[in-house]
mmCIF file of C-alpha atoms and ligand atoms in Angstrom:
data_model
loop_
_atom_site.group_PDB
_atom_site.id
_atom_site.type_symbol
_atom_site.label_atom_id
_atom_site.label_comp_id
_atom_site.label_asym_id
_atom_site.label_seq_id
_atom_site.Cartn_x
_atom_site.Cartn_y
_atom_site.Cartn_z
ATOM 1 C CA MET A 1 -22.277 -9.095 -28.113
ATOM 2 C CA THR A 2 -22.234 -9.828 -24.422
ATOM 3 C CA THR A 3 -24.130 -7.867 -21.826
ATOM 4 C CA THR A 4 -21.635 -6.872 -19.160
ATOM 5 C CA ARG A 5 -21.874 -5.324 -15.695
ATOM 6 C CA ALA A 6 -20.412 -1.841 -15.326
ATOM 7 C CA PHE A 7 -20.523 1.336 -13.232
ATOM 8 C CA ALA A 8 -21.447 4.571 -15.001
ATOM 9 C CA ALA A 9 -22.239 8.237 -14.567
ATOM 10 C CA GLN A 10 -25.486 9.107 -16.369
ATOM 11 C CA SER A 11 -24.862 12.889 -16.267
ATOM 12 C CA PRO A 12 -22.235 15.317 -14.911
ATOM 13 C CA THR A 13 -24.122 15.586 -11.632
ATOM 14 C CA THR A 14 -25.258 11.987 -11.096
ATOM 15 C CA PRO A 15 -23.156 9.781 -8.825
ATOM 16 C CA LEU A 16 -21.809 6.689 -10.547
ATOM 17 C CA GLY A 17 -24.054 3.640 -10.257
ATOM 18 C CA ALA A 18 -24.668 0.143 -11.609
ATOM 19 C CA HIS A 19 -25.216 -0.025 -15.357
ATOM 20 C CA SER A 20 -25.314 -2.647 -18.128
ATOM 21 C CA ILE A 21 -23.184 -2.326 -21.261
ATOM 22 C CA GLU A 22 -22.543 -4.397 -24.381
ATOM 23 C CA ARG A 23 -19.076 -5.706 -25.254
ATOM 24 C CA ARG A 24 -18.244 -7.064 -28.704
ATOM 25 C CA GLU A 25 -17.312 -10.703 -29.232
ATOM 26 C CA PRO A 26 -13.589 -10.911 -30.067
ATOM 27 C CA GLY A 27 -12.923 -10.258 -33.768
ATOM 28 C CA PRO A 28 -9.912 -11.927 -35.480
ATOM 29 C CA HIS A 29 -7.402 -9.520 -33.865
ATOM 30 C CA ASP A 30 -9.148 -9.037 -30.535
ATOM 31 C CA VAL A 31 -8.428 -10.130 -27.006
ATOM 32 C CA LYS A 32 -11.244 -10.508 -24.484
ATOM 33 C CA ILE A 33 -10.160 -9.667 -20.950
ATOM 34 C CA ASP A 34 -11.833 -10.326 -17.602
ATOM 35 C CA ILE A 35 -11.043 -7.214 -15.599
ATOM 36 C CA LEU A 36 -9.676 -7.947 -12.121
ATOM 37 C CA PHE A 37 -8.562 -4.482 -10.986
ATOM 38 C CA CYS A 38 -8.963 -0.943 -12.261
ATOM 39 C CA GLY A 39 -7.082 2.123 -11.003
ATOM 40 C CA VAL A 40 -8.881 5.406 -10.370
ATOM 41 C CA CYS A 41 -7.275 8.309 -12.244
ATOM 42 C CA HIS A 42 -8.176 11.963 -11.694
ATOM 43 C CA SER A 43 -9.032 12.005 -15.423
ATOM 44 C CA ASP A 44 -11.900 9.587 -14.605
ATOM 45 C CA LEU A 45 -13.321 12.222 -12.258
ATOM 46 C CA HIS A 46 -12.770 15.127 -14.710
ATOM 47 C CA THR A 47 -14.560 13.108 -17.415
ATOM 48 C CA ALA A 48 -17.426 11.616 -15.370
ATOM 49 C CA ARG A 49 -18.281 15.050 -13.977
ATOM 50 C CA GLY A 50 -18.056 16.760 -17.371
ATOM 51 C CA GLU A 51 -15.219 19.031 -16.215
ATOM 52 C CA TRP A 52 -13.617 18.786 -19.641
ATOM 53 C CA GLU A 53 -15.843 19.505 -22.613
ATOM 54 C CA GLY A 54 -17.366 16.638 -24.559
ATOM 55 C CA THR A 55 -18.181 13.865 -22.087
ATOM 56 C CA LYS A 56 -20.674 11.427 -23.580
ATOM 57 C CA TYR A 57 -23.111 9.687 -21.226
ATOM 58 C CA PRO A 58 -23.542 7.097 -19.919
ATOM 59 C CA CYS A 59 -19.860 7.437 -19.051
ATOM 60 C CA VAL A 60 -17.971 4.348 -17.847
ATOM 61 C CA PRO A 61 -14.517 5.597 -16.769
ATOM 62 C CA GLY A 62 -11.407 3.540 -16.051
ATOM 63 C CA HIS A 63 -8.155 3.329 -18.017
ATOM 64 C CA GLU A 64 -5.824 1.571 -15.619
ATOM 65 C CA ILE A 65 -7.091 -1.904 -16.398
ATOM 66 C CA VAL A 66 -5.517 -5.247 -15.497
ATOM 67 C CA GLY A 67 -6.944 -8.708 -15.842
ATOM 68 C CA LYS A 68 -6.730 -12.098 -17.473
ATOM 69 C CA VAL A 69 -7.273 -13.038 -21.099
ATOM 70 C CA VAL A 70 -10.326 -15.275 -21.456
ATOM 71 C CA ALA A 71 -10.619 -15.531 -25.261
ATOM 72 C CA VAL A 72 -8.645 -14.502 -28.327
ATOM 73 C CA GLY A 73 -9.580 -14.038 -32.010
ATOM 74 C CA ALA A 74 -8.354 -16.396 -34.729
ATOM 75 C CA HIS A 75 -5.448 -14.168 -35.839
ATOM 76 C CA VAL A 76 -4.179 -13.120 -32.424
ATOM 77 C CA THR A 77 -0.499 -14.031 -32.087
ATOM 78 C CA LYS A 78 0.720 -12.227 -28.979
ATOM 79 C CA PHE A 79 -1.738 -13.424 -26.313
ATOM 80 C CA ALA A 80 -3.468 -16.589 -25.156
ATOM 81 C CA ALA A 81 -6.165 -17.414 -22.621
ATOM 82 C CA GLY A 82 -4.847 -17.090 -19.074
ATOM 83 C CA ASP A 83 -2.278 -14.356 -19.827
ATOM 84 C CA ARG A 84 -1.947 -11.469 -17.359
ATOM 85 C CA VAL A 85 -2.559 -8.298 -19.321
ATOM 86 C CA GLY A 86 -3.272 -4.609 -19.046
ATOM 87 C CA VAL A 87 -5.019 -1.881 -21.016
ATOM 88 C CA GLY A 88 -4.193 1.792 -20.560
ATOM 89 C CA CYS A 89 -5.677 4.981 -21.948
ATOM 90 C CA MET A 90 -5.945 4.004 -25.637
ATOM 91 C CA VAL A 91 -7.611 1.115 -27.464
ATOM 92 C CA ASP A 92 -6.797 2.115 -31.063
ATOM 93 C CA SER A 93 -5.334 4.764 -33.380
ATOM 94 C CA CYS A 94 -5.054 5.289 -37.171
ATOM 95 C CA ARG A 95 -1.763 3.294 -37.307
ATOM 96 C CA GLU A 96 -0.718 5.114 -40.501
ATOM 97 C CA CYS A 97 0.258 8.649 -39.544
ATOM 98 C CA GLU A 98 3.758 9.821 -38.693
ATOM 99 C CA SER A 99 3.132 9.519 -34.937
ATOM 100 C CA CYS A 100 1.612 6.052 -35.120
ATOM 101 C CA LYS A 101 4.451 4.819 -37.345
ATOM 102 C CA ALA A 102 6.944 6.160 -34.801
ATOM 103 C CA GLY A 103 5.178 4.243 -32.007
ATOM 104 C CA ASN A 104 3.635 7.388 -30.547
ATOM 105 C CA GLU A 105 -0.002 6.371 -30.933
ATOM 106 C CA GLN A 106 -0.903 8.786 -28.144
ATOM 107 C CA TYR A 107 -0.104 11.613 -30.575
ATOM 108 C CA CYS A 108 -1.983 10.065 -33.528
ATOM 109 C CA TYR A 109 -2.770 12.849 -36.004
ATOM 110 C CA ALA A 110 -6.301 11.487 -36.344
ATOM 111 C CA GLY A 111 -6.628 11.340 -32.549
ATOM 112 C CA ASN A 112 -6.122 8.113 -30.614
ATOM 113 C CA VAL A 113 -9.229 6.171 -29.561
ATOM 114 C CA GLY A 114 -9.564 6.642 -25.818
ATOM 115 C CA THR A 115 -10.397 3.620 -23.681
ATOM 116 C CA TYR A 116 -13.435 5.628 -22.599
ATOM 117 C CA ASN A 117 -15.230 8.551 -24.218
ATOM 118 C CA GLY A 118 -13.583 7.715 -27.584
ATOM 119 C CA LYS A 119 -15.336 6.817 -30.816
ATOM 120 C CA ASP A 120 -16.298 3.121 -30.793
ATOM 121 C CA THR A 121 -15.613 2.044 -34.369
ATOM 122 C CA HIS A 122 -16.942 -1.487 -33.734
ATOM 123 C CA LEU A 123 -20.288 -1.000 -32.010
ATOM 124 C CA GLY A 124 -20.904 2.681 -32.759
ATOM 125 C CA GLY A 125 -21.386 5.278 -30.035
ATOM 126 C CA HIS A 126 -18.569 5.897 -27.571
ATOM 127 C CA THR A 127 -16.047 3.641 -25.856
ATOM 128 C CA LEU A 128 -16.619 2.470 -22.287
ATOM 129 C CA GLY A 129 -13.796 1.970 -19.809
ATOM 130 C CA GLY A 130 -12.583 -0.324 -17.109
ATOM 131 C CA TYR A 131 -15.191 0.123 -14.381
ATOM 132 C CA SER A 132 -16.697 -3.023 -15.891
ATOM 133 C CA ALA A 133 -16.409 -6.790 -15.713
ATOM 134 C CA SER A 134 -14.752 -7.297 -19.084
ATOM 135 C CA ILE A 135 -13.378 -5.521 -22.148
ATOM 136 C CA THR A 136 -12.522 -6.547 -25.716
ATOM 137 C CA VAL A 137 -9.454 -4.828 -27.204
ATOM 138 C CA ASP A 138 -7.328 -5.195 -30.347
ATOM 139 C CA GLU A 139 -4.185 -7.110 -29.376
ATOM 140 C CA ASP A 140 -1.946 -4.263 -30.559
ATOM 141 C CA PHE A 141 -3.260 -2.128 -27.694
ATOM 142 C CA VAL A 142 -2.931 -4.787 -24.987
ATOM 143 C CA LEU A 143 0.093 -4.842 -22.659
ATOM 144 C CA ARG A 144 1.718 -7.846 -21.071
ATOM 145 C CA ILE A 145 2.156 -7.649 -17.275
ATOM 146 C CA PRO A 146 5.650 -8.945 -16.478
ATOM 147 C CA ASP A 147 5.902 -11.908 -14.088
ATOM 148 C CA GLY A 148 6.593 -10.762 -10.566
ATOM 149 C CA LEU A 149 4.514 -7.604 -10.724
ATOM 150 C CA PRO A 150 1.370 -7.930 -8.557
ATOM 151 C CA LEU A 151 -1.729 -7.214 -10.644
ATOM 152 C CA ASP A 152 -3.489 -4.830 -8.251
ATOM 153 C CA ALA A 153 -0.602 -2.420 -7.629
ATOM 154 C CA THR A 154 0.425 -2.586 -11.288
ATOM 155 C CA ALA A 155 -2.900 -1.232 -12.584
ATOM 156 C CA PRO A 156 -1.913 2.431 -11.960
ATOM 157 C CA LEU A 157 1.228 2.018 -14.049
ATOM 158 C CA LEU A 158 -0.989 1.835 -17.142
ATOM 159 C CA CYS A 159 -1.780 5.557 -16.899
ATOM 160 C CA ALA A 160 -0.012 7.240 -13.972
ATOM 161 C CA GLY A 161 3.195 5.247 -14.533
ATOM 162 C CA ILE A 162 3.565 5.804 -18.255
ATOM 163 C CA THR A 163 2.495 9.457 -18.011
ATOM 164 C CA LEU A 164 5.623 10.116 -15.953
ATOM 165 C CA TYR A 165 7.968 7.561 -17.510
ATOM 166 C CA SER A 166 7.553 8.925 -21.032
ATOM 167 C CA PRO A 167 8.484 12.582 -20.346
ATOM 168 C CA LEU A 168 11.203 11.591 -17.855
ATOM 169 C CA MET A 169 12.813 9.564 -20.651
ATOM 170 C CA HIS A 170 12.153 12.190 -23.322
ATOM 171 C CA TRP A 171 13.784 14.976 -21.272
ATOM 172 C CA HIS A 172 16.630 12.666 -20.148
ATOM 173 C CA ALA A 173 16.023 12.599 -16.405
ATOM 174 C CA GLY A 174 18.937 10.711 -14.912
ATOM 175 C CA SER A 175 22.179 10.997 -13.044
ATOM 176 C CA GLY A 176 23.287 14.600 -12.568
ATOM 177 C CA LYS A 177 19.829 16.030 -13.257
ATOM 178 C CA ARG A 178 17.685 17.792 -10.673
ATOM 179 C CA VAL A 179 14.076 16.815 -11.213
ATOM 180 C CA GLY A 180 11.107 18.341 -9.390
ATOM 181 C CA ILE A 181 7.825 16.435 -9.242
ATOM 182 C CA VAL A 182 5.003 18.910 -8.670
ATOM 183 C CA GLY A 183 1.916 17.501 -6.892
ATOM 184 C CA LEU A 184 1.958 14.309 -4.866
ATOM 185 C CA GLY A 185 -1.042 12.318 -6.070
ATOM 186 C CA GLY A 186 -1.343 9.290 -8.325
ATOM 187 C CA LEU A 187 0.871 10.674 -11.076
ATOM 188 C CA GLY A 188 3.274 12.427 -8.723
ATOM 189 C CA HIS A 189 4.075 9.394 -6.587
ATOM 190 C CA MET A 190 4.903 7.366 -9.705
ATOM 191 C CA GLY A 191 7.080 10.260 -10.876
ATOM 192 C CA VAL A 192 9.104 10.226 -7.661
ATOM 193 C CA LYS A 193 9.680 6.458 -7.870
ATOM 194 C CA ILE A 194 10.597 6.397 -11.562
ATOM 195 C CA ALA A 195 12.802 9.512 -11.528
ATOM 196 C CA ARG A 196 14.674 8.083 -8.534
ATOM 197 C CA ALA A 197 15.172 4.745 -10.295
ATOM 198 C CA LEU A 198 16.532 6.648 -13.311
ATOM 199 C CA GLY A 199 19.226 8.109 -11.053
ATOM 200 C CA ALA A 200 18.053 11.736 -10.897
ATOM 201 C CA HIS A 201 18.113 13.948 -7.823
ATOM 202 C CA VAL A 202 14.393 14.064 -7.017
ATOM 203 C CA THR A 203 12.525 16.804 -5.164
ATOM 204 C CA MET A 204 8.860 16.584 -4.259
ATOM 205 C CA ILE A 205 7.129 19.942 -4.675
ATOM 206 C CA THR A 206 3.844 19.833 -2.793
ATOM 207 C CA THR A 207 1.193 22.087 -1.269
ATOM 208 C CA SER A 208 0.652 19.512 1.503
ATOM 209 C CA PRO A 209 3.177 19.624 4.377
ATOM 210 C CA GLY A 210 1.628 16.395 5.684
ATOM 211 C CA LYS A 211 2.947 14.483 2.674
ATOM 212 C CA ALA A 212 6.610 15.395 3.279
ATOM 213 C CA LYS A 213 7.437 12.196 5.206
ATOM 214 C CA ASP A 214 5.846 10.036 2.523
ATOM 215 C CA ALA A 215 7.816 11.788 -0.190
ATOM 216 C CA ALA A 216 11.026 10.558 1.424
ATOM 217 C CA LYS A 217 9.648 7.012 1.701
ATOM 218 C CA LEU A 218 8.701 7.100 -1.960
ATOM 219 C CA GLY A 219 12.261 8.033 -2.855
ATOM 220 C CA ALA A 220 12.430 11.836 -2.940
ATOM 221 C CA HIS A 221 15.767 13.283 -1.802
ATOM 222 C CA ASP A 222 14.061 16.400 -0.505
ATOM 223 C CA VAL A 223 10.779 18.287 -0.372
ATOM 224 C CA ILE A 224 9.678 21.832 -1.083
ATOM 225 C CA ILE A 225 6.385 23.088 0.324
ATOM 226 C CA SER A 226 5.219 25.290 -2.538
ATOM 227 C CA THR A 227 3.049 27.515 -0.324
ATOM 228 C CA ASP A 228 6.134 28.497 1.723
ATOM 229 C CA THR A 229 7.550 31.551 -0.053
ATOM 230 C CA ALA A 230 10.919 31.340 1.725
ATOM 231 C CA GLN A 231 11.421 27.728 0.574
ATOM 232 C CA MET A 232 10.370 28.620 -2.967
ATOM 233 C CA LYS A 233 12.707 31.626 -3.035
ATOM 234 C CA ALA A 234 15.645 29.556 -1.795
ATOM 235 C CA ALA A 235 15.054 26.993 -4.557
ATOM 236 C CA GLU A 236 14.941 29.478 -7.467
ATOM 237 C CA LYS A 237 16.993 28.428 -10.500
ATOM 238 C CA THR A 238 17.983 25.019 -9.134
ATOM 239 C CA PHE A 239 16.027 22.541 -11.314
ATOM 240 C CA ASP A 240 16.704 21.077 -14.746
ATOM 241 C CA LEU A 241 13.275 19.567 -15.111
ATOM 242 C CA LEU A 242 9.837 20.001 -13.554
ATOM 243 C CA MET A 243 7.052 17.464 -14.010
ATOM 244 C CA ASN A 244 3.812 19.250 -13.177
ATOM 245 C CA THR A 245 1.009 16.835 -12.254
ATOM 246 C CA VAL A 246 -1.332 19.337 -10.561
ATOM 247 C CA SER A 247 -4.999 18.665 -11.321
ATOM 248 C CA ALA A 248 -6.265 22.212 -10.641
ATOM 249 C CA THR A 249 -5.494 25.619 -12.118
ATOM 250 C CA HIS A 250 -2.635 27.150 -10.151
ATOM 251 C CA ASP A 251 0.183 29.672 -10.402
ATOM 252 C CA PHE A 252 2.524 27.625 -12.574
ATOM 253 C CA ASN A 253 4.654 30.723 -13.202
ATOM 254 C CA ALA A 254 5.699 30.611 -9.549
ATOM 255 C CA ILE A 255 6.840 27.015 -10.118
ATOM 256 C CA SER A 256 8.737 27.946 -13.322
ATOM 257 C CA ARG A 257 10.947 30.229 -11.215
ATOM 258 C CA LEU A 258 12.606 27.072 -9.872
ATOM 259 C CA LEU A 259 14.129 26.279 -13.283
ATOM 260 C CA LYS A 260 17.786 26.763 -14.111
ATOM 261 C CA VAL A 261 18.778 28.241 -17.466
ATOM 262 C CA ASP A 262 17.719 25.764 -20.189
ATOM 263 C CA GLY A 263 15.278 24.092 -17.818
ATOM 264 C CA ALA A 264 11.999 22.547 -18.932
ATOM 265 C CA HIS A 265 8.609 22.718 -17.219
ATOM 266 C CA VAL A 266 6.477 19.838 -18.468
ATOM 267 C CA LEU A 267 2.718 20.155 -17.960
ATOM 268 C CA LEU A 268 1.023 16.809 -17.310
ATOM 269 C CA GLY A 269 -2.034 17.739 -15.237
ATOM 270 C CA VAL A 270 -5.104 18.800 -17.180
ATOM 271 C CA PRO A 271 -7.093 21.269 -15.051
ATOM 272 C CA PRO A 272 -10.644 22.027 -16.212
ATOM 273 C CA THR A 273 -9.672 25.631 -17.016
ATOM 274 C CA ASP A 274 -6.533 26.929 -18.717
ATOM 275 C CA PHE A 275 -3.622 28.480 -16.862
ATOM 276 C CA PRO A 276 -2.731 32.162 -16.890
ATOM 277 C CA PRO A 277 -0.196 32.917 -19.656
ATOM 278 C CA PRO A 278 3.508 32.244 -19.026
ATOM 279 C CA VAL A 279 5.803 35.098 -17.975
ATOM 280 C CA VAL A 280 7.549 35.590 -21.310
ATOM 281 C CA GLY A 281 10.454 37.639 -19.957
ATOM 282 C CA ARG A 282 11.531 34.842 -17.648
ATOM 283 C CA MET A 283 11.244 32.283 -20.427
ATOM 284 C CA ILE A 284 13.400 34.144 -22.935
ATOM 285 C CA GLY A 285 15.768 35.391 -20.244
ATOM 286 C CA ASN A 286 16.579 31.834 -19.184
ATOM 287 C CA ARG A 287 15.997 29.912 -22.441
ATOM 288 C CA LEU A 288 13.224 27.945 -20.704
ATOM 289 C CA THR A 289 11.032 25.322 -22.310
ATOM 290 C CA LEU A 290 7.353 25.150 -21.418
ATOM 291 C CA ALA A 291 6.136 21.767 -22.594
ATOM 292 C CA GLY A 292 3.380 19.219 -22.285
ATOM 293 C CA SER A 293 3.177 15.455 -22.579
ATOM 294 C CA THR A 294 0.476 12.825 -22.549
ATOM 295 C CA ILE A 295 0.764 9.158 -21.571
ATOM 296 C CA GLY A 296 3.119 7.158 -23.870
ATOM 297 C CA GLY A 297 2.990 4.854 -26.886
ATOM 298 C CA ILE A 298 2.216 1.156 -26.620
ATOM 299 C CA ARG A 299 5.842 0.071 -27.142
ATOM 300 C CA GLU A 300 7.034 2.555 -24.549
ATOM 301 C CA THR A 301 4.318 1.446 -22.104
ATOM 302 C CA GLN A 302 5.542 -2.145 -22.380
ATOM 303 C CA GLU A 303 9.112 -0.879 -21.850
ATOM 304 C CA MET A 304 7.926 1.021 -18.749
ATOM 305 C CA LEU A 305 6.335 -2.138 -17.334
ATOM 306 C CA GLU A 306 9.601 -4.058 -17.819
ATOM 307 C CA PHE A 307 11.533 -1.160 -16.243
ATOM 308 C CA CYS A 308 9.207 -1.204 -13.212
ATOM 309 C CA ALA A 309 9.548 -4.982 -12.893
ATOM 310 C CA ARG A 310 13.352 -4.656 -12.919
ATOM 311 C CA HIS A 311 13.311 -1.886 -10.325
ATOM 312 C CA ASP A 312 10.545 -3.336 -8.125
ATOM 313 C CA ILE A 313 8.310 -0.361 -8.754
ATOM 314 C CA VAL A 314 4.554 -0.546 -8.294
ATOM 315 C CA SER A 315 1.973 1.968 -7.121
ATOM 316 C CA ASP A 316 1.094 2.559 -3.453
ATOM 317 C CA ILE A 317 -2.566 1.661 -3.500
ATOM 318 C CA GLU A 318 -5.694 1.696 -1.395
ATOM 319 C CA MET A 319 -8.103 -0.999 -2.548
ATOM 320 C CA ILE A 320 -11.754 0.008 -2.708
ATOM 321 C CA ARG A 321 -15.033 -1.677 -3.554
ATOM 322 C CA MET A 322 -16.891 -0.580 -6.666
ATOM 323 C CA ASP A 323 -19.646 0.982 -4.560
ATOM 324 C CA GLN A 324 -17.084 3.221 -2.828
ATOM 325 C CA ILE A 325 -16.187 5.029 -6.045
ATOM 326 C CA ASN A 326 -18.180 8.222 -5.417
ATOM 327 C CA GLU A 327 -16.642 8.587 -1.960
ATOM 328 C CA ALA A 328 -13.221 7.880 -3.505
ATOM 329 C CA TYR A 329 -13.707 10.779 -5.948
ATOM 330 C CA GLU A 330 -14.474 13.126 -3.038
ATOM 331 C CA ARG A 331 -11.402 11.925 -1.177
ATOM 332 C CA MET A 332 -9.263 12.387 -4.295
ATOM 333 C CA LEU A 333 -10.444 16.007 -4.497
ATOM 334 C CA ARG A 334 -9.375 16.508 -0.886
ATOM 335 C CA GLY A 335 -5.946 15.001 -1.626
ATOM 336 C CA ASP A 336 -6.839 12.163 0.747
ATOM 337 C CA VAL A 337 -5.423 9.201 -1.171
ATOM 338 C CA LYS A 338 -2.133 7.374 -0.648
ATOM 339 C CA TYR A 339 -1.561 7.371 -3.503
ATOM 340 C CA ARG A 340 -3.933 5.621 -5.879
ATOM 341 C CA PHE A 341 -7.330 4.024 -5.401
ATOM 342 C CA VAL A 342 -7.706 0.687 -7.140
ATOM 343 C CA ILE A 343 -11.097 -0.952 -7.531
ATOM 344 C CA ASP A 344 -11.350 -4.669 -6.795
ATOM 345 C CA MET A 345 -13.594 -5.554 -9.729
ATOM 346 C CA ALA A 346 -14.788 -8.719 -7.964
ATOM 347 C CA THR A 347 -16.941 -6.327 -5.926
ATOM 348 C CA LEU A 348 -18.833 -5.126 -9.015
ATOM 349 C CA LYS A 349 -21.254 -8.043 -8.794
ATOM 350 C CA ALA A 350 -22.525 -7.007 -5.384
ATOM 351 C CA ALA A 351 -22.485 -3.259 -6.102
HETATM 352 P P1 NAP B 401 -4.459 13.305 -7.982
HETATM 353 O O1 NAP B 401 -4.069 11.969 -7.492
HETATM 354 O O2 NAP B 401 -5.728 13.917 -7.538
HETATM 355 O O3 NAP B 401 -3.215 14.301 -7.671
HETATM 356 C C1 NAP B 401 -3.240 15.644 -7.995
HETATM 357 C C2 NAP B 401 -2.348 16.418 -7.034
HETATM 358 O O4 NAP B 401 -2.327 17.784 -7.452
HETATM 359 C C3 NAP B 401 -2.850 16.483 -5.613
HETATM 360 O O5 NAP B 401 -2.495 15.352 -4.862
HETATM 361 C C4 NAP B 401 -2.185 17.742 -5.080
HETATM 362 O O6 NAP B 401 -0.847 17.437 -4.693
HETATM 363 C C5 NAP B 401 -2.106 18.621 -6.320
HETATM 364 N N1 NAP B 401 -3.142 19.653 -6.306
HETATM 365 C C6 NAP B 401 -4.478 19.481 -6.352
HETATM 366 N N2 NAP B 401 -5.124 20.653 -6.339
HETATM 367 C C7 NAP B 401 -4.147 21.604 -6.267
HETATM 368 C C8 NAP B 401 -4.155 23.031 -6.247
HETATM 369 N N3 NAP B 401 -5.303 23.730 -6.251
HETATM 370 N N4 NAP B 401 -2.963 23.681 -6.219
HETATM 371 C C9 NAP B 401 -1.808 22.990 -6.191
HETATM 372 N N5 NAP B 401 -1.752 21.646 -6.212
HETATM 373 C C10 NAP B 401 -2.896 20.968 -6.241
HETATM 374 O O7 NAP B 401 -4.545 13.317 -9.584
HETATM 375 P P2 NAP B 401 -3.752 12.413 -10.668
HETATM 376 O O8 NAP B 401 -4.567 11.210 -10.987
HETATM 377 O O9 NAP B 401 -2.346 12.294 -10.254
HETATM 378 O O10 NAP B 401 -3.884 13.362 -11.950
HETATM 379 C C11 NAP B 401 -3.304 14.656 -11.950
HETATM 380 C C12 NAP B 401 -3.716 15.423 -13.193
HETATM 381 O O11 NAP B 401 -3.096 14.817 -14.332
HETATM 382 C C13 NAP B 401 -5.221 15.404 -13.500
HETATM 383 O O12 NAP B 401 -5.588 16.670 -14.028
HETATM 384 C C14 NAP B 401 -5.358 14.329 -14.566
HETATM 385 O O13 NAP B 401 -6.489 14.502 -15.382
HETATM 386 C C15 NAP B 401 -4.080 14.550 -15.334
HETATM 387 N N6 NAP B 401 -3.593 13.406 -16.114
HETATM 388 C C16 NAP B 401 -2.890 13.675 -17.242
HETATM 389 C C17 NAP B 401 -2.360 12.636 -17.985
HETATM 390 C C18 NAP B 401 -1.570 12.927 -19.207
HETATM 391 O O14 NAP B 401 -1.465 12.051 -20.051
HETATM 392 N N7 NAP B 401 -0.982 14.098 -19.333
HETATM 393 C C19 NAP B 401 -2.547 11.318 -17.569
HETATM 394 C C20 NAP B 401 -3.242 11.075 -16.395
HETATM 395 C C21 NAP B 401 -3.756 12.130 -15.659
HETATM 396 P P3 NAP B 401 -0.153 18.061 -3.371
HETATM 397 O O15 NAP B 401 -1.093 17.785 -2.245
HETATM 398 O O16 NAP B 401 1.114 17.334 -3.279
HETATM 399 O O17 NAP B 401 0.053 19.526 -3.629
HETATM 400 ZN ZN1 ZN B 402 -5.372 8.512 -16.361
HETATM 401 ZN ZN1 ZN B 403 -2.166 7.844 -36.291
#
C-alpha cells in the first residue's frame, strides 16, 4: 500500500480538507495512475454533503479522472507506463450478469462499484475518488484518452460527457429529431455539444436568461427560458426528446408538456428529493415515455471519447486549485460555473 495525498469531507457539514489515504499496489490486472486533473461533478457535492442517503466518511469525491499510467500489473495487456488514461464513475462490476455481459456495467445487477463511496473489495471499507494524487484501477475499467484531446478539458467527458452521449444514442438523437437539453451546467453543456454533433436540432431549456448567448456558442439552435410561461406555452408538443439534467427538485411535468406524441423525457439529474408524480393523463394521451439513464458502459465510454476526438468536442472548463473546492461547490450551487470546474491536481501538494 502507498500513502497518498487526498482531499476529503469528514462529515456532511465539514468543508473538504487535506487527508491521507492508502492506495493498493497494482495487482496482476491493475493500472496505477498519477492523477493530473479531476473534474467536479454535482454528484461530488451531493455525496460529500450527504444529500443522498448512504455517504461513507471520510469521503473523497471525484469521478472525472485523467492522468498518466505509472505502473501496470504483470497481466495487464491494454496499458503501459506513460499512457494517457481516464477513469469515470465505476471501477468494477460483477462482470457476469446480463448487463455486464452486454457491456452495460453501469446497470450491473449486483450494483457497479462506484469510483467513490462504493465497496472496496481490495482494501475493505469504501472506495475513494479522484481528489487524490493517484489511483489504482483494474485495467478493464480504465479508458484510453485519444491523441489530440487535451487532458484537462477531457476530464469532464468521463462523467458529464458519457451521461449525455449514452441516452442520446439510445433514444436515437440525430438528424430530423428535436432535442431539448434541460439545465445548462456540466451535463447540459456536454449534451448541447454532443446532440449538435449527432445532427439533431438542439434547444437549450434553461432557467437562466444570462446563459442564452452561451447556449448558441455551445451549439444550440435556440433557447427556451423555462420560467417564461409564454415561451413554454409556444413550445408545447414540439420535442421528440428531452434530456433533463436539473440537479434540484423542480416541476418536471411542466417540461414534459414540450413533448410531441411519442416523445421521451429522460431524467438524468438526481435531486436529493424525489419529484412529484407524473401527470398520467398527459402521458397516456400522448404515448409519452418517462425514462432515466445513468452514465454509460466502459465500451460505450471509449466510443464516446473517440466520437469527441473526431468532432473536436471537449468541455468548457474553469481550472481551480484543490484548495478552492469548497468555494467551487458554492458557485456550482449558484449556477456560477462555465461550465465545469476541473481541479489541477498538481495543486494538491500545496493545499
Ligand atoms: P450543474 O453543473 O450544477 O448543473 C445543474 C443545472 O441544473 C444548473 O446549471 C441549472 O441550469 C439547473 N438547475 C439547478 N437548480 C435548478 C432548479 N431549482 N430548477 C431548475 N433548474 C435548476 O450539475 P451537473 O454536474 O451538470 O449535474 C446535474 C445533475 O445530474 C446532478 O443532480 C448530478 O448529481 C446528476 N448526475 C447524474 C448522472 C447520471 O448518471 N444520471 C451523472 C452525473 C451527474 P440552468 O441555470 O440552465 O437552469
Ligand atoms: Zn458525475
Ligand atoms: Zn454485473
